[in-house]
C-alpha cells in the first residue's frame, strides 16, 4: 500500500513542480487580478528586477503558472499574452465599454479554444 501510494505521488509532485514553475512572491508586484466565468481566478504579476510578466491561474480544472509574458496596448485596451507549447493565453485588461471588465481567451494552434468574460477583483 505504501509503495503504491509513493509511486502515485511522485509523478504528481514532479508534474506540479514543472507546471507551477513561474511563481510570484515578494520579488513581484501584482499588475492585474481578475475573476472569470468558469471559475478562473487570474493574476498577472511583474517581477521588480527583471520586469518579466508572470501568469497565475487557479480553477477547479487545475492551476497554471507561466512566465515570459508580453503586454501590449491594442484598441485602447491592454492585453497580456503568455505561451505554453501550442497554447496561448490572452488576458484583456478591460474593454472599450467597461474598464472594470475583461476577457480570458485561450488559443490552441492559433485557433480560439475558449473565451470567458472577466471582472477585475
PDB file of C-alpha atoms in Angstrom:
ATOM      1  CA  UNK A   1       0.000   0.000   0.000  1.00  0.00           C
ATOM      2  CA  UNK A   2       2.726   2.493   0.976  1.00  0.00           C
ATOM      3  CA  UNK A   3       4.765   1.612  -2.103  1.00  0.00           C
ATOM      4  CA  UNK A   4       1.834   2.169  -4.499  1.00  0.00           C
ATOM      5  CA  UNK A   5       0.950   5.477  -2.812  1.00  0.00           C
ATOM      6  CA  UNK A   6       4.546   6.649  -3.211  1.00  0.00           C
ATOM      7  CA  UNK A   7       4.611   5.620  -6.881  1.00  0.00           C
ATOM      8  CA  UNK A   8       1.419   7.606  -7.474  1.00  0.00           C
ATOM      9  CA  UNK A   9       2.543  10.687  -5.514  1.00  0.00           C
ATOM     10  CA  UNK A  10       5.940  11.003  -7.202  1.00  0.00           C
ATOM     11  CA  UNK A  11       4.680  11.729 -10.755  1.00  0.00           C
ATOM     12  CA  UNK A  12       2.070  14.152  -9.381  1.00  0.00           C
ATOM     13  CA  UNK A  13       4.676  16.104  -7.408  1.00  0.00           C
ATOM     14  CA  UNK A  14       7.037  16.198 -10.395  1.00  0.00           C
ATOM     15  CA  UNK A  15       4.223  17.419 -12.649  1.00  0.00           C
ATOM     16  CA  UNK A  16       3.221  20.091 -10.115  1.00  0.00           C
ATOM     17  CA  UNK A  17       6.785  21.384  -9.906  1.00  0.00           C
ATOM     18  CA  UNK A  18       7.074  21.723 -13.686  1.00  0.00           C
ATOM     19  CA  UNK A  19       3.607  23.170 -14.263  1.00  0.00           C
ATOM     20  CA  UNK A  20       3.934  25.778 -11.493  1.00  0.00           C
ATOM     21  CA  UNK A  21       7.477  26.928 -12.212  1.00  0.00           C
ATOM     22  CA  UNK A  22       6.749  30.658 -12.552  1.00  0.00           C
ATOM     23  CA  UNK A  23       5.693  31.901  -9.168  1.00  0.00           C
ATOM     24  CA  UNK A  24       5.147  35.356  -7.793  1.00  0.00           C
ATOM     25  CA  UNK A  25       6.477  36.319  -4.379  1.00  0.00           C
ATOM     26  CA  UNK A  26       7.928  39.411  -2.706  1.00  0.00           C
ATOM     27  CA  UNK A  27      10.086  39.965  -5.800  1.00  0.00           C
ATOM     28  CA  UNK A  28       6.989  40.689  -7.929  1.00  0.00           C
ATOM     29  CA  UNK A  29       4.057  43.086  -7.792  1.00  0.00           C
ATOM     30  CA  UNK A  30       0.535  42.379  -8.948  1.00  0.00           C
ATOM     31  CA  UNK A  31      -0.477  44.108 -12.173  1.00  0.00           C
ATOM     32  CA  UNK A  32      -3.962  42.659 -12.712  1.00  0.00           C
ATOM     33  CA  UNK A  33      -6.314  40.447 -10.724  1.00  0.00           C
ATOM     34  CA  UNK A  34      -9.488  39.080 -12.338  1.00  0.00           C
ATOM     35  CA  UNK A  35     -12.260  36.583 -11.718  1.00  0.00           C
ATOM     36  CA  UNK A  36     -13.561  34.961 -14.883  1.00  0.00           C
ATOM     37  CA  UNK A  37     -16.558  32.832 -15.821  1.00  0.00           C
ATOM     38  CA  UNK A  38     -15.919  29.142 -15.407  1.00  0.00           C
ATOM     39  CA  UNK A  39     -14.286  29.724 -12.009  1.00  0.00           C
ATOM     40  CA  UNK A  40     -10.950  31.027 -13.298  1.00  0.00           C
ATOM     41  CA  UNK A  41      -9.060  33.384 -10.973  1.00  0.00           C
ATOM     42  CA  UNK A  42      -6.195  35.044 -12.814  1.00  0.00           C
ATOM     43  CA  UNK A  43      -3.365  37.185 -11.502  1.00  0.00           C
ATOM     44  CA  UNK A  44      -0.743  38.890 -13.642  1.00  0.00           C
ATOM     45  CA  UNK A  45       2.495  39.822 -11.840  1.00  0.00           C
ATOM     46  CA  UNK A  46       5.579  41.801 -12.856  1.00  0.00           C
ATOM     47  CA  UNK A  47       8.999  40.901 -11.446  1.00  0.00           C
ATOM     48  CA  UNK A  48      10.505  44.037  -9.871  1.00  0.00           C
ATOM     49  CA  UNK A  49      14.046  43.303 -11.037  1.00  0.00           C
ATOM     50  CA  UNK A  50      13.668  41.755 -14.487  1.00  0.00           C
ATOM     51  CA  UNK A  51      10.294  43.179 -15.492  1.00  0.00           C
ATOM     52  CA  UNK A  52       9.184  39.665 -16.505  1.00  0.00           C
ATOM     53  CA  UNK A  53       5.413  39.171 -16.595  1.00  0.00           C
ATOM     54  CA  UNK A  54       4.054  36.136 -14.736  1.00  0.00           C
ATOM     55  CA  UNK A  55       0.649  34.485 -15.185  1.00  0.00           C
ATOM     56  CA  UNK A  56      -1.059  32.571 -12.373  1.00  0.00           C
ATOM     57  CA  UNK A  57      -4.461  30.963 -12.865  1.00  0.00           C
ATOM     58  CA  UNK A  58      -6.406  28.872 -10.372  1.00  0.00           C
ATOM     59  CA  UNK A  59      -9.624  26.985 -11.091  1.00  0.00           C
ATOM     60  CA  UNK A  60     -11.393  23.713 -10.412  1.00  0.00           C
ATOM     61  CA  UNK A  61      -9.696  22.445 -13.593  1.00  0.00           C
ATOM     62  CA  UNK A  62      -6.271  22.967 -12.001  1.00  0.00           C
ATOM     63  CA  UNK A  63      -3.648  25.650 -11.591  1.00  0.00           C
ATOM     64  CA  UNK A  64      -1.391  27.126 -14.233  1.00  0.00           C
ATOM     65  CA  UNK A  65       1.659  29.313 -13.784  1.00  0.00           C
ATOM     66  CA  UNK A  66       3.569  30.787 -16.716  1.00  0.00           C
ATOM     67  CA  UNK A  67       6.358  33.298 -17.209  1.00  0.00           C
ATOM     68  CA  UNK A  68       7.815  35.345 -20.066  1.00  0.00           C
ATOM     69  CA  UNK A  69       4.588  37.126 -20.909  1.00  0.00           C
ATOM     70  CA  UNK A  70       4.183  40.161 -23.132  1.00  0.00           C
ATOM     71  CA  UNK A  71       1.998  43.225 -22.755  1.00  0.00           C
ATOM     72  CA  UNK A  72       0.632  45.452 -25.483  1.00  0.00           C
ATOM     73  CA  UNK A  73      -1.948  48.228 -25.670  1.00  0.00           C
ATOM     74  CA  UNK A  74      -4.300  47.498 -28.537  1.00  0.00           C
ATOM     75  CA  UNK A  75      -7.651  49.050 -29.439  1.00  0.00           C
ATOM     76  CA  UNK A  76      -7.368  51.207 -26.304  1.00  0.00           C
ATOM     77  CA  UNK A  77      -7.121  48.139 -24.034  1.00  0.00           C
ATOM     78  CA  UNK A  78      -4.062  46.343 -22.632  1.00  0.00           C
ATOM     79  CA  UNK A  79      -3.652  42.657 -23.452  1.00  0.00           C
ATOM     80  CA  UNK A  80      -1.268  40.277 -21.666  1.00  0.00           C
ATOM     81  CA  UNK A  81      -0.130  37.237 -23.656  1.00  0.00           C
ATOM     82  CA  UNK A  82       1.506  34.048 -22.423  1.00  0.00           C
ATOM     83  CA  UNK A  83       2.525  30.881 -24.258  1.00  0.00           C
ATOM     84  CA  UNK A  84       2.797  27.253 -23.187  1.00  0.00           C
ATOM     85  CA  UNK A  85       3.624  24.929 -26.086  1.00  0.00           C
ATOM     86  CA  UNK A  86       0.798  25.085 -28.620  1.00  0.00           C
ATOM     87  CA  UNK A  87      -1.432  27.073 -26.231  1.00  0.00           C
ATOM     88  CA  UNK A  88      -1.651  30.849 -25.851  1.00  0.00           C
ATOM     89  CA  UNK A  89      -3.398  32.636 -23.000  1.00  0.00           C
ATOM     90  CA  UNK A  90      -4.586  36.199 -23.577  1.00  0.00           C
ATOM     91  CA  UNK A  91      -5.917  38.316 -20.715  1.00  0.00           C
ATOM     92  CA  UNK A  92      -7.609  41.559 -21.743  1.00  0.00           C
ATOM     93  CA  UNK A  93      -7.445  44.290 -19.082  1.00  0.00           C
ATOM     94  CA  UNK A  94     -10.818  45.949 -19.598  1.00  0.00           C
ATOM     95  CA  UNK A  95     -12.989  46.518 -22.641  1.00  0.00           C
ATOM     96  CA  UNK A  96     -13.764  49.676 -24.591  1.00  0.00           C
ATOM     97  CA  UNK A  97     -17.186  49.817 -22.891  1.00  0.00           C
ATOM     98  CA  UNK A  98     -16.132  48.902 -19.350  1.00  0.00           C
ATOM     99  CA  UNK A  99     -12.630  49.242 -17.882  1.00  0.00           C
ATOM    100  CA  UNK A 100     -13.621  47.022 -14.900  1.00  0.00           C
ATOM    101  CA  UNK A 101     -14.340  44.021 -17.104  1.00  0.00           C
ATOM    102  CA  UNK A 102     -12.075  41.985 -19.326  1.00  0.00           C
ATOM    103  CA  UNK A 103     -11.706  38.707 -21.173  1.00  0.00           C
ATOM    104  CA  UNK A 104      -9.715  35.499 -20.941  1.00  0.00           C
ATOM    105  CA  UNK A 105      -9.010  33.875 -24.292  1.00  0.00           C
ATOM    106  CA  UNK A 106      -7.262  30.534 -24.770  1.00  0.00           C
ATOM    107  CA  UNK A 107      -5.887  29.555 -28.169  1.00  0.00           C
ATOM    108  CA  UNK A 108      -4.637  26.188 -29.381  1.00  0.00           C
ATOM    109  CA  UNK A 109      -2.566  26.265 -32.556  1.00  0.00           C
ATOM    110  CA  UNK A 110      -3.701  29.891 -33.107  1.00  0.00           C
ATOM    111  CA  UNK A 111      -7.394  28.900 -33.040  1.00  0.00           C
ATOM    112  CA  UNK A 112      -9.637  30.072 -30.241  1.00  0.00           C
ATOM    113  CA  UNK A 113     -10.461  27.286 -27.821  1.00  0.00           C
ATOM    114  CA  UNK A 114     -12.175  29.231 -25.025  1.00  0.00           C
ATOM    115  CA  UNK A 115     -13.369  32.765 -24.298  1.00  0.00           C
ATOM    116  CA  UNK A 116     -14.565  33.816 -20.829  1.00  0.00           C
ATOM    117  CA  UNK A 117     -15.812  37.176 -19.534  1.00  0.00           C
ATOM    118  CA  UNK A 118     -13.920  38.520 -16.517  1.00  0.00           C
ATOM    119  CA  UNK A 119     -14.257  41.233 -13.882  1.00  0.00           C
ATOM    120  CA  UNK A 120     -11.422  42.896 -12.032  1.00  0.00           C
ATOM    121  CA  UNK A 121     -11.147  41.884  -8.408  1.00  0.00           C
TER     122      UNK A 121
END
